[in-house]
Each structure stands twice: as C-alpha cells, then as structure tokens.
mmCIF file of C-alpha atoms in Angstrom:
data_model
loop_
_atom_site.group_PDB
_atom_site.id
_atom_site.type_symbol
_atom_site.label_atom_id
_atom_site.label_comp_id
_atom_site.label_asym_id
_atom_site.label_seq_id
_atom_site.Cartn_x
_atom_site.Cartn_y
_atom_site.Cartn_z
ATOM 1 C CA UNK A 256 23.122 -13.940 -11.524
ATOM 2 C CA UNK A 257 21.879 -17.436 -10.650
ATOM 3 C CA UNK A 258 19.535 -19.045 -13.183
ATOM 4 C CA UNK A 259 16.898 -19.637 -10.490
ATOM 5 C CA UNK A 260 16.773 -15.897 -9.785
ATOM 6 C CA UNK A 261 16.379 -14.874 -13.443
ATOM 7 C CA UNK A 262 13.861 -17.361 -14.858
ATOM 8 C CA UNK A 263 10.228 -18.114 -14.228
ATOM 9 C CA UNK A 264 10.250 -21.602 -12.757
ATOM 10 C CA UNK A 265 7.024 -23.549 -12.292
ATOM 11 C CA UNK A 266 7.249 -26.271 -9.701
ATOM 12 C CA UNK A 267 7.938 -26.855 -6.033
ATOM 13 C CA UNK A 268 10.828 -24.379 -5.882
ATOM 14 C CA UNK A 269 11.422 -21.458 -3.540
ATOM 15 C CA UNK A 270 14.383 -19.160 -3.822
ATOM 16 C CA UNK A 271 15.720 -17.635 -0.614
ATOM 17 C CA UNK A 272 18.577 -15.126 -0.648
ATOM 18 C CA UNK A 273 20.110 -13.023 2.093
ATOM 19 C CA UNK A 274 20.027 -9.254 1.666
ATOM 20 C CA UNK A 275 21.459 -6.290 3.552
ATOM 21 C CA UNK A 276 18.799 -3.637 2.890
ATOM 22 C CA UNK A 277 15.186 -3.516 1.749
ATOM 23 C CA UNK A 278 16.309 -1.465 -1.255
ATOM 24 C CA UNK A 279 18.688 -4.250 -2.292
ATOM 25 C CA UNK A 280 15.961 -6.893 -1.964
ATOM 26 C CA UNK A 281 13.483 -4.870 -4.057
ATOM 27 C CA UNK A 282 16.112 -4.156 -6.709
ATOM 28 C CA UNK A 283 16.967 -7.854 -6.971
ATOM 29 C CA UNK A 284 13.313 -8.888 -7.120
ATOM 30 C CA UNK A 285 12.566 -6.434 -9.930
ATOM 31 C CA UNK A 286 15.747 -7.239 -11.898
ATOM 32 C CA UNK A 287 14.142 -9.904 -14.093
ATOM 33 C CA UNK A 288 12.189 -10.183 -17.331
ATOM 34 C CA UNK A 289 9.318 -11.785 -15.433
ATOM 35 C CA UNK A 290 6.861 -10.689 -12.798
ATOM 36 C CA UNK A 291 4.130 -13.234 -12.125
ATOM 37 C CA UNK A 292 4.145 -13.302 -8.330
ATOM 38 C CA UNK A 293 6.170 -12.400 -5.250
ATOM 39 C CA UNK A 294 5.976 -12.881 -1.518
ATOM 40 C CA UNK A 295 6.850 -10.674 1.458
ATOM 41 C CA UNK A 296 7.180 -11.901 5.047
ATOM 42 C CA UNK A 297 7.196 -9.364 7.872
ATOM 43 C CA UNK A 298 5.703 -8.691 11.277
ATOM 44 C CA UNK A 299 5.328 -5.034 10.229
ATOM 45 C CA UNK A 300 2.298 -4.908 7.910
ATOM 46 C CA UNK A 301 2.835 -1.255 6.935
ATOM 47 C CA UNK A 302 6.407 -2.012 5.855
ATOM 48 C CA UNK A 303 5.273 -5.136 3.977
ATOM 49 C CA UNK A 304 2.599 -3.138 2.114
ATOM 50 C CA UNK A 305 5.177 -0.501 1.160
ATOM 51 C CA UNK A 306 7.459 -3.208 -0.222
ATOM 52 C CA UNK A 307 4.592 -4.935 -2.046
ATOM 53 C CA UNK A 308 3.671 -1.695 -3.826
ATOM 54 C CA UNK A 309 7.217 -1.409 -5.181
ATOM 55 C CA UNK A 310 7.525 -5.006 -6.394
ATOM 56 C CA UNK A 311 6.891 -5.380 -10.119
ATOM 57 C CA UNK A 312 4.721 -8.488 -9.927
ATOM 58 C CA UNK A 313 1.090 -9.146 -10.775
ATOM 59 C CA UNK A 314 0.392 -10.762 -7.393
ATOM 60 C CA UNK A 315 2.179 -10.129 -4.117
ATOM 61 C CA UNK A 316 1.349 -12.302 -1.132
ATOM 62 C CA UNK A 317 2.125 -11.022 2.364
ATOM 63 C CA UNK A 318 2.811 -13.611 5.086
ATOM 64 C CA UNK A 319 1.330 -16.361 2.901
ATOM 65 C CA UNK A 320 1.921 -17.830 -0.530
ATOM 66 C CA UNK A 321 -0.037 -19.450 -3.346
ATOM 67 C CA UNK A 322 -3.432 -18.407 -1.953
ATOM 68 C CA UNK A 323 -5.953 -17.661 -4.713
ATOM 69 C CA UNK A 324 -9.472 -16.260 -4.771
ATOM 70 C CA UNK A 325 -11.649 -16.299 -7.912
ATOM 71 C CA UNK A 326 -12.659 -12.667 -7.251
ATOM 72 C CA UNK A 327 -9.052 -11.413 -7.368
ATOM 73 C CA UNK A 328 -7.372 -10.656 -10.708
ATOM 74 C CA UNK A 329 -4.383 -12.846 -11.561
ATOM 75 C CA UNK A 330 -1.675 -12.194 -14.148
ATOM 76 C CA UNK A 331 1.893 -11.048 -14.455
ATOM 77 C CA UNK A 332 4.071 -8.171 -15.528
ATOM 78 C CA UNK A 333 6.421 -8.102 -18.522
ATOM 79 C CA UNK A 334 7.064 -11.577 -19.987
ATOM 80 C CA UNK A 335 4.800 -13.205 -17.418
ATOM 81 C CA UNK A 336 1.726 -12.438 -19.487
ATOM 82 C CA UNK A 337 -0.711 -9.884 -20.764
ATOM 83 C CA UNK A 338 -4.039 -9.073 -19.187
ATOM 84 C CA UNK A 339 -5.611 -10.674 -16.165
ATOM 85 C CA UNK A 340 -7.563 -13.827 -15.441
ATOM 86 C CA UNK A 341 -10.204 -14.025 -12.740
ATOM 87 C CA UNK A 342 -12.004 -11.140 -11.126
ATOM 88 C CA UNK A 343 -13.595 -8.132 -12.787
ATOM 89 C CA UNK A 344 -10.487 -7.372 -14.885
ATOM 90 C CA UNK A 345 -10.881 -10.676 -16.751
ATOM 91 C CA UNK A 346 -14.135 -9.377 -18.265
ATOM 92 C CA UNK A 347 -12.153 -6.825 -20.273
ATOM 93 C CA UNK A 348 -10.958 -9.706 -22.488
ATOM 94 C CA UNK A 349 -14.540 -10.065 -23.752
ATOM 95 C CA UNK A 350 -15.491 -6.398 -24.135
ATOM 96 C CA UNK A 351 -15.235 -3.926 -26.978
ATOM 97 C CA UNK A 352 -14.856 -0.254 -26.103
ATOM 98 C CA UNK A 353 -16.649 2.347 -28.179
ATOM 99 C CA UNK A 354 -16.627 6.129 -27.957
ATOM 100 C CA UNK A 355 -19.645 8.111 -29.172
ATOM 101 C CA UNK A 356 -19.233 11.870 -29.298
ATOM 102 C CA UNK A 357 -21.892 14.426 -30.224
ATOM 103 C CA UNK A 358 -22.508 18.124 -29.536
ATOM 104 C CA UNK A 359 -24.865 18.560 -26.599
ATOM 105 C CA UNK A 360 -25.911 22.128 -27.437
ATOM 106 C CA UNK A 361 -27.769 21.056 -30.628
ATOM 107 C CA UNK A 362 -30.358 18.964 -28.750
#
C-alpha cells in the first residue's frame, strides 16, 4: 500500500521489497494502474523469462536496468501510455490501414 509501490515515479528511485513466493512478487508488481517497465534479477534465465512474460509492463529488463536500443519498441501498459515509440511498432503511428475486398471469381 506504500505510495512508492502504487505510483509511476520518474527519478533516481528504486523500490525493493521482500517477498515469500514468486506468485506474490508478480501479483504485487501487477497490482498498479501503471506498467511502463520492470526488472527481474535471477541466475536462472528460464525462470526470469517466465516471470517477465507474466509481468504487465511494456519493457522488462533481466539482470540489467535502463538499457535502451532504438530498434526495440518502448511504451507502457495501462496508464503508462498508448502505443509504442522506437522500433518497427512506432511506424504504426504514421500509417493508415485500408481493407479492399473484391470477388476473385469475376476476374
């Protein structure tokens, strides 16, 4: 219930909380209106990937943090934003989708 665990804070802040099970940690991480980014630290990469898939965040770093690449899409879930910046997904902001349908058997 701490403010730091419920709000999206921009600045040199890191929240660290003890947990008893992985399920508890994932539930806490997803229990927010935001979802810009998250981080997972583990020596077991398979376990870290499984956790990352379940976290409701636009970016999940494993064994690192705040590492960006212009080719990777960036954006958040829920109140952390709509759409994505960077990468191929950012191009969708500048595209219009059109459907054209016609009967093939008449040609």
